[in-house]
Coordinates of C-alpha atoms and ligand atoms in Angstrom, one line a residue:
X1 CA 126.4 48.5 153.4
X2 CA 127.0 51.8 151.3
X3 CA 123.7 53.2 149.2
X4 CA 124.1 55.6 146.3
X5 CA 121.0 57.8 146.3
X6 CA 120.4 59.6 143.1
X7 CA 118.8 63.0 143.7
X8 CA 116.5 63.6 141.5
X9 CA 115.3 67.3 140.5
X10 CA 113.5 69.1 137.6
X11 CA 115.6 73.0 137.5
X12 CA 116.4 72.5 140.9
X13 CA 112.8 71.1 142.6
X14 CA 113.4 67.7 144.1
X15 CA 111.2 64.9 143.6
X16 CA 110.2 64.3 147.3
X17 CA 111.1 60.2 146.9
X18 CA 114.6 61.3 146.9
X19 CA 114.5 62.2 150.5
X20 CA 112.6 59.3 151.2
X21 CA 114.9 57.0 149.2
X22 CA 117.8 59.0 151.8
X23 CA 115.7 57.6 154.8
X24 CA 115.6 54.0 153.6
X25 CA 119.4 54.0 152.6
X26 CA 119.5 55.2 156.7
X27 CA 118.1 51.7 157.2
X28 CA 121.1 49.7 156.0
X29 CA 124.1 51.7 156.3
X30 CA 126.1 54.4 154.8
X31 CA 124.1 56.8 152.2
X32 CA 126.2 58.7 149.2
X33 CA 123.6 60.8 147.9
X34 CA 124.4 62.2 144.4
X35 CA 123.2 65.0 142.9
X36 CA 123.7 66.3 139.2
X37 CA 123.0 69.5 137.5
X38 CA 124.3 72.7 137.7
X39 CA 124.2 75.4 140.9
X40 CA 122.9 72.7 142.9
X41 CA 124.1 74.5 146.2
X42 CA 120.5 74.1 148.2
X43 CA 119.8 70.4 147.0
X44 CA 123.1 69.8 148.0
X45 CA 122.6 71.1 152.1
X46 CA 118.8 69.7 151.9
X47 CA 121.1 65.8 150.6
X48 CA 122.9 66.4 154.1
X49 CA 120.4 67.8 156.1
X50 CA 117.8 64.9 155.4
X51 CA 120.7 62.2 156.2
X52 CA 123.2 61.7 153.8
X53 CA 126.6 61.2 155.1
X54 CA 128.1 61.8 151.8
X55 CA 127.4 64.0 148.9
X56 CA 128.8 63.7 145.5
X57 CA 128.3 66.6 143.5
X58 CA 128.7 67.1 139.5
X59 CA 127.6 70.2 139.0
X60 CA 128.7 71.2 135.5
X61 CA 126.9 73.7 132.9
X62 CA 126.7 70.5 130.5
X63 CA 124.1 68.7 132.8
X64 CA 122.2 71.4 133.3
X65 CA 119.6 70.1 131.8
X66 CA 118.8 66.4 132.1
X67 CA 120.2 63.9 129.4
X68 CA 120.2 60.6 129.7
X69 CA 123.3 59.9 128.2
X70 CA 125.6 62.3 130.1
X71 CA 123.8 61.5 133.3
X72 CA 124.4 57.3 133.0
X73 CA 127.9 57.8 132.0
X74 CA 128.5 60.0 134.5
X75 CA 126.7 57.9 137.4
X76 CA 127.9 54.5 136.0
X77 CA 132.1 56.0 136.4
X78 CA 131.0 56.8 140.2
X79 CA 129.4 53.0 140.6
X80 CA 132.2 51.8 139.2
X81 CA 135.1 53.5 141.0
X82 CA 133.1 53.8 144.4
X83 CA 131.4 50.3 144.4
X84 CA 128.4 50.4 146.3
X85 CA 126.4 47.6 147.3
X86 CA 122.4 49.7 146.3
X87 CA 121.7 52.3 144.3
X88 CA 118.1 54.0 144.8
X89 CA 116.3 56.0 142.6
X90 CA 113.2 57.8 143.3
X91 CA 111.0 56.4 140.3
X92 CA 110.0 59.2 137.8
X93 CA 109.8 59.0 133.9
X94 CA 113.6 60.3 134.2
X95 CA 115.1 57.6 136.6
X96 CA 113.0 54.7 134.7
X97 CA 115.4 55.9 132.2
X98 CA 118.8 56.6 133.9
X99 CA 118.1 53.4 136.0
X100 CA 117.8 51.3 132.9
X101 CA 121.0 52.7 131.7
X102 CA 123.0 52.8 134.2
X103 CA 121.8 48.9 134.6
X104 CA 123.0 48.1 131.9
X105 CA 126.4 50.0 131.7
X106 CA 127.2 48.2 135.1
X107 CA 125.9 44.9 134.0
X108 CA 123.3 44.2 136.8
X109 CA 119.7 44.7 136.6
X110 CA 116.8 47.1 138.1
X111 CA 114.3 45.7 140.7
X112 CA 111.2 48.2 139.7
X113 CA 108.8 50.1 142.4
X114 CA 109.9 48.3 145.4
X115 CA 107.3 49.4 148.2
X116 CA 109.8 47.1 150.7
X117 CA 113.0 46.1 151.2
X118 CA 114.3 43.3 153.9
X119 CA 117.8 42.3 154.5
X120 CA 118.6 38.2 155.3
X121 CA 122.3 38.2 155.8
X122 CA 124.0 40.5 153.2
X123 CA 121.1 39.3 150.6
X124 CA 118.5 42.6 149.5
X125 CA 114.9 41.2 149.2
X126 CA 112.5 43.3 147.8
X127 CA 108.7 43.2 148.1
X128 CA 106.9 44.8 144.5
X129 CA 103.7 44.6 143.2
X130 CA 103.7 42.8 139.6
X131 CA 100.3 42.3 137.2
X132 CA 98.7 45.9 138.1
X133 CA 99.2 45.3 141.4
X134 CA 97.1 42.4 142.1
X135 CA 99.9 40.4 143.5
X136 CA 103.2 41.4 145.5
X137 CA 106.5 39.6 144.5
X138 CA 109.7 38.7 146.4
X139 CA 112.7 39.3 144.6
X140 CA 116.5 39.3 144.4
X141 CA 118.8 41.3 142.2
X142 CA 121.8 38.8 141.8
X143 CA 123.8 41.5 140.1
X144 CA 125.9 44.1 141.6
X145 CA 125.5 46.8 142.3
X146 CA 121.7 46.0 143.4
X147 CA 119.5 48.7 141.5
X148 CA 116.2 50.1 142.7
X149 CA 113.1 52.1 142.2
X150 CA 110.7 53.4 145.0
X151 CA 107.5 54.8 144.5
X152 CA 106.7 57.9 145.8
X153 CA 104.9 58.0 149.2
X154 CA 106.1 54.6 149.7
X155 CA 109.0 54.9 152.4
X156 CA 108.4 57.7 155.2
X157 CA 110.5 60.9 155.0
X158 CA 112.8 61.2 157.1
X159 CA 113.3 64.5 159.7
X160 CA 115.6 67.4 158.0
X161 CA 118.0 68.3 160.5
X162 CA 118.4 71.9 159.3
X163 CA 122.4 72.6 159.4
X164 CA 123.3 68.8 159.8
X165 CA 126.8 68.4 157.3
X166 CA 128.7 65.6 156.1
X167 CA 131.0 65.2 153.3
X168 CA 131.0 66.7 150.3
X169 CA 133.0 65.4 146.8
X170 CA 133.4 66.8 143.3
X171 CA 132.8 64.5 140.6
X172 CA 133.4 65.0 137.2
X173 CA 131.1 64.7 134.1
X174 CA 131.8 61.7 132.2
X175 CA 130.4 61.7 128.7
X176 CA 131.7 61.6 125.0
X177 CA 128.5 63.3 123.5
X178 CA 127.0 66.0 124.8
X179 CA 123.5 67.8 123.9
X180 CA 121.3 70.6 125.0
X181 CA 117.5 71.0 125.4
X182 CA 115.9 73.7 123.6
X183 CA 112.7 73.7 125.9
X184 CA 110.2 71.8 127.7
X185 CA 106.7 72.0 127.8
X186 CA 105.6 73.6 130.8
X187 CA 102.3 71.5 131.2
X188 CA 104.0 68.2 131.3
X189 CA 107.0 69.0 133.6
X190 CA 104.1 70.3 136.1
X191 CA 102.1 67.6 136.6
X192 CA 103.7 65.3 139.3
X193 CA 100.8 63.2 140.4
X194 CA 103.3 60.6 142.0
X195 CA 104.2 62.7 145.2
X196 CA 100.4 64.4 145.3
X197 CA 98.9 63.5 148.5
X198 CA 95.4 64.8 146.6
X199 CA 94.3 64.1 143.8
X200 CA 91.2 65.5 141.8
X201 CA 90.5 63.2 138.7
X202 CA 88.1 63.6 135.7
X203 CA 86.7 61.6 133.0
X204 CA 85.1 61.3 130.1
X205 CA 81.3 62.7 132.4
X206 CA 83.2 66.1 132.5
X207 CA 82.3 66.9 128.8
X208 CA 78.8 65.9 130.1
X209 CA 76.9 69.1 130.3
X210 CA 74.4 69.7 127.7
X211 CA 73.3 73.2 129.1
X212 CA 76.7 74.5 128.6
X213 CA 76.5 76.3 125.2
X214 CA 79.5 76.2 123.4
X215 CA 81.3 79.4 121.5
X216 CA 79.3 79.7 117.4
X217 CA 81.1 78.1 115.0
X218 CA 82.3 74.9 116.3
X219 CA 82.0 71.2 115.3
X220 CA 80.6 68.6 117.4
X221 CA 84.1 67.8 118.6
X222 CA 85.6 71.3 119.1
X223 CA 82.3 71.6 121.5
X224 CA 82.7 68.3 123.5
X225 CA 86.5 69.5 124.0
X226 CA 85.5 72.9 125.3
X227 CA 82.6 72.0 127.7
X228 CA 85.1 69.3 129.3
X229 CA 87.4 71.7 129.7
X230 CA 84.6 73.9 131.5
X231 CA 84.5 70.7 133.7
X232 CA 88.2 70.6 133.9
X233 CA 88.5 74.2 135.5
X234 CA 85.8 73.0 138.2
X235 CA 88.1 70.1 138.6
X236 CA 91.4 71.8 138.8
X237 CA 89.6 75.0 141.1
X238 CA 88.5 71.9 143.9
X239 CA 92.3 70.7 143.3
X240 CA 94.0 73.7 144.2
X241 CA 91.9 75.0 147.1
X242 CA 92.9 71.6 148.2
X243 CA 96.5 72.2 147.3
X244 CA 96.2 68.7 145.2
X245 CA 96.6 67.8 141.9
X246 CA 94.6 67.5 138.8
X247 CA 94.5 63.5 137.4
X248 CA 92.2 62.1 134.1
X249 CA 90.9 58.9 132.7
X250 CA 91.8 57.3 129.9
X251 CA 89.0 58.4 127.9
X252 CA 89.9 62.0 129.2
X253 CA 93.1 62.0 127.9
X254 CA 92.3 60.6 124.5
X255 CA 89.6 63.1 124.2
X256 CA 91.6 65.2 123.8
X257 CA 90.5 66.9 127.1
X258 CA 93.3 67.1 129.1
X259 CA 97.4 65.6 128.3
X260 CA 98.9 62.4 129.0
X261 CA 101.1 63.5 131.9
X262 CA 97.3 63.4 133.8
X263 CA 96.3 60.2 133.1
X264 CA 96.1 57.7 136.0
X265 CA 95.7 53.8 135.9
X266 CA 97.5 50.9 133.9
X267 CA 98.7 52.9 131.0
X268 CA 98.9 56.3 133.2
X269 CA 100.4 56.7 136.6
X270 CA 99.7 54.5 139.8
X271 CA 99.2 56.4 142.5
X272 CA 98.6 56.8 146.1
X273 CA 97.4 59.6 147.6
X274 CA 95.8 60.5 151.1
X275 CA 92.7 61.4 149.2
X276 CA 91.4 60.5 145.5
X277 CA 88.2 62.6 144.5
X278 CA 86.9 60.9 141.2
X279 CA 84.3 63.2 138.9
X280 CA 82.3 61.5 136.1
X281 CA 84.5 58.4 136.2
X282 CA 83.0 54.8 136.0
X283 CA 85.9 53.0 137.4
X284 CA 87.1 50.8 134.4
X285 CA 89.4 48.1 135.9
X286 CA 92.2 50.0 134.1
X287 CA 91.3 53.2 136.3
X288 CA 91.1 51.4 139.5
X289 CA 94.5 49.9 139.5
X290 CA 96.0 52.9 139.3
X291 CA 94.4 54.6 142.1
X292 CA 92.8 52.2 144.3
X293 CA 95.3 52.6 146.7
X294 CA 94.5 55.5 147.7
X295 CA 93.7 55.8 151.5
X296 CA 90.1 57.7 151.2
X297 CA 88.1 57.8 147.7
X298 CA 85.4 59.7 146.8
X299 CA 83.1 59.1 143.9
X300 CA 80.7 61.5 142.1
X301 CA 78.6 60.1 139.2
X302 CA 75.5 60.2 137.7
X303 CA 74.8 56.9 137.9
X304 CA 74.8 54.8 141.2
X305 CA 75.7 51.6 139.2
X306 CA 79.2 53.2 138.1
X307 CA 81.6 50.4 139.2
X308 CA 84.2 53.3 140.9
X309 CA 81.2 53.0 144.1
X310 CA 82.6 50.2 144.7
X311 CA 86.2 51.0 145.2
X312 CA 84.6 54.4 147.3
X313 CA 84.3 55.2 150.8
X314 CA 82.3 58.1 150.0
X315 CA 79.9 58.5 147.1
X316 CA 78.1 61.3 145.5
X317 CA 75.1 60.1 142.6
X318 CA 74.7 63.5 141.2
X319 CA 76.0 65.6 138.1
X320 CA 79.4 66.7 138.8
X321 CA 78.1 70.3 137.4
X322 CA 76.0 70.8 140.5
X323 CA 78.4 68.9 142.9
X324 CA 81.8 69.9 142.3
X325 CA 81.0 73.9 142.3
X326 CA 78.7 73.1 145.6
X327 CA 81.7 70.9 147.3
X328 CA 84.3 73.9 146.4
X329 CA 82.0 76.6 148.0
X330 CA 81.5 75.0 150.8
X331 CA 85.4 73.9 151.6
X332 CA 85.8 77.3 150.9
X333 CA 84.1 78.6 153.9
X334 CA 85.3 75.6 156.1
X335 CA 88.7 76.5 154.8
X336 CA 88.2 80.3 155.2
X337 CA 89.6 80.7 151.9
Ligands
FAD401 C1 94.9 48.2 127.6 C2 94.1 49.3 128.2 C3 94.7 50.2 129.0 C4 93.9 51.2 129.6 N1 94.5 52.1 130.5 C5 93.8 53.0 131.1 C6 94.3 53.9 132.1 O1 95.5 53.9 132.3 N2 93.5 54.7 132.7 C7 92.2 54.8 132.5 O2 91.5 55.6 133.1 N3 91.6 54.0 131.6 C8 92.4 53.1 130.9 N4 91.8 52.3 130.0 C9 90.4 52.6 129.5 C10 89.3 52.1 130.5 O3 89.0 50.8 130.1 C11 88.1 52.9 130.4 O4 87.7 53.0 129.0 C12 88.3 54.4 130.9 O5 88.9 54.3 132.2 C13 86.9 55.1 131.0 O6 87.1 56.4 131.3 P1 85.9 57.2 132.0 O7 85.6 56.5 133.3 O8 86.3 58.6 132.1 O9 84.8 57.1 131.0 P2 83.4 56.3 130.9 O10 83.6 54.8 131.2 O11 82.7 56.7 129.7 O12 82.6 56.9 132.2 C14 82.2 58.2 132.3 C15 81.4 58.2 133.6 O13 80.9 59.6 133.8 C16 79.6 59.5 134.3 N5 79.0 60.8 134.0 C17 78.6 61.3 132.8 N6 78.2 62.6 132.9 C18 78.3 62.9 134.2 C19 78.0 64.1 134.9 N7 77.6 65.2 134.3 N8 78.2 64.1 136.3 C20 78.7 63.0 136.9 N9 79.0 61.8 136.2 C21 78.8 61.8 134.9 C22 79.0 58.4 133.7 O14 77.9 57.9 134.5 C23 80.1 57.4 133.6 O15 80.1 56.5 134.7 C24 92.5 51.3 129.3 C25 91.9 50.4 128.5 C26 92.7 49.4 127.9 C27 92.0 48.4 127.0

């Protein structure tokens, strides 16, 4: 069975479900790993060194930057003239995209967040969870190629081999229209909570500080915004000395407190890290199903009723003013940081 992995990067950093989509492919057969953009000289040796046997390269100064058009038409030509039986993506905002696409251009479908895959004969079945998660489906793609999504964290990583090779071909870009991007904003391409093996979350109890005095001058909602973002910097401080990353609620986000690219749960981003540390959240059935997988969760709220205890293996009942500064300190020293 030959696999296409698509390696997917922002300016050169790899989304780290790539390598694990490389290890699955391992699983069934041969894996073309291909990787678009321009110098692309390191993804390229990490493709090989994590297991691919093949790499096809387009490196080109028109897909420098990622477009969806230029990208599908470009992947779909290599589907078509190489035929393989999968093609994996590592599922980000841009692959939901390219997958889609690319479906569509090759006439087959997309089998979304797989978590498993099993093989009966020549026949893909894949394991997914459907209705936020509450129930897992088995499923077949009957078109070919077989397209596929994984999740982050959801397949291990395999070993890098460092100096492994294989071999390498030069595609070519395969587009009629071609376009630039001006910019991106920095905040939203640095948020990638997917991959985060900690996660830090606030809600709406982080503008709750009534001692915090805001700046003269402002409105009732200019202050609300700027004492949560007081509460935000004692989230985001525990975050990094954890080396983790910063997540929201719902009623964060469209606070105005913090962007989108933060938000976690049915409208957000499902996640699954190692450890969830949830500040002044009550734990609305929307939040929970984007994060109750995580392995351990901690909960600090005011009020020992807040539904997220339930989901908790730890739980603080306190005001996340007092605890969040006191936990940071203390990790500090136990860190020797
Ligand atoms: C269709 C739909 C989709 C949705 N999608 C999402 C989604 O993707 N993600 C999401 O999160 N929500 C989503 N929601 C919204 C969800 O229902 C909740 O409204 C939201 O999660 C509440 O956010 P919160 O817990 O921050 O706020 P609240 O429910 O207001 O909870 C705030 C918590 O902070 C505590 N608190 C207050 N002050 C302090 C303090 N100083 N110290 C400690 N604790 C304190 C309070 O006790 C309270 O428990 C969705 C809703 C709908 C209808």
């Amino acid at each position: 069975m030959k696999t296409f992995v698509y390696i997917d990067h922002f300016k050169g950093e790899v989304q780290p479900a790539s390598w694990e989509a490389i290890g699955l492919a391992k699983t069934f057969g041969t894996v073309v790993a291909l990787v678009f953009g321009s110098g692309l000289d390191e993804i390229v040796k990490a493709a090989f060194e994590y297991g691919a046997d093949e790499v096809i390269v387009v490196d080109d100064s028109a897909l420098t930057d990622y477009r969806a058009e230029p990208y599908a038409s470009t992947l779909s030509a290599l589907a078509s003239s190489s035929t393989p039986d999968l093609i994996l993506f590592p599922a980000t905002a841009r692959t939901r995209e390219l997958a889609a696409m690319s479906a569509v251009d090759l006439n087959t479908g997309v089998l979304t967040d797989v978590t498993k895959f099993e093989l009966n004969g020549s026949q893909l079945i894949a394991t997914r969870p459907i209705y936020e998660g509450k129930v897992l489906e088995k499923t077949v793609c009957s078109g070919k190629p077989v397209i596929a999504t994984i999740p982050g964290r959801a397949f291990l990583k395999p070993e890098r081999v460092v100096g492994k090779k294989g071999t390498l071909t030069k595609g070519e870009v395969k587009a009629e229209a071609l376009t630039t991007v001006q910019g991106y904003s920095a905040s939203e391409s640095a948020v990638n909570l997917g991959d985060a093996g900690i996660i830090v979350s606030g809600g709406r109890g982080v503008s709750n500080n009534p001692a915090l005095v805001p700046p003269a001058g402002m409105d009732e909602k200019q202050a609300e915004i700027w004492r949560a973002q007081q509460g935000f910097a004692l989230v985001t401080e525990l975050a990094k000395l954890l080396g983790g990353a910063v997540g929201a609620s719902r009623a964060a986000v469209d606070g105005g407190y913090i962007p989108y690219s933060h938000q976690v749960g049915q409208t957000g981003k499902v996640v699954s890290p190692e450890l969830y540390i949830a500040c002044g959240i009550s734990g609305a059935i929307q939040h929970l199903v984007g994060m109750r997988n995580a392995k351990i969760i901690i909960a600090i709220n005011k009020d020992a009723d807040a539904p997220i205890f339930k989901v908790a293996r730890y739980g603080v009942v306190g005001d996340l003013f007092a605890i969040v500064p006191a936990l940071t300190e203390a990790l500090k020293k136990k860190l020797g940081k």
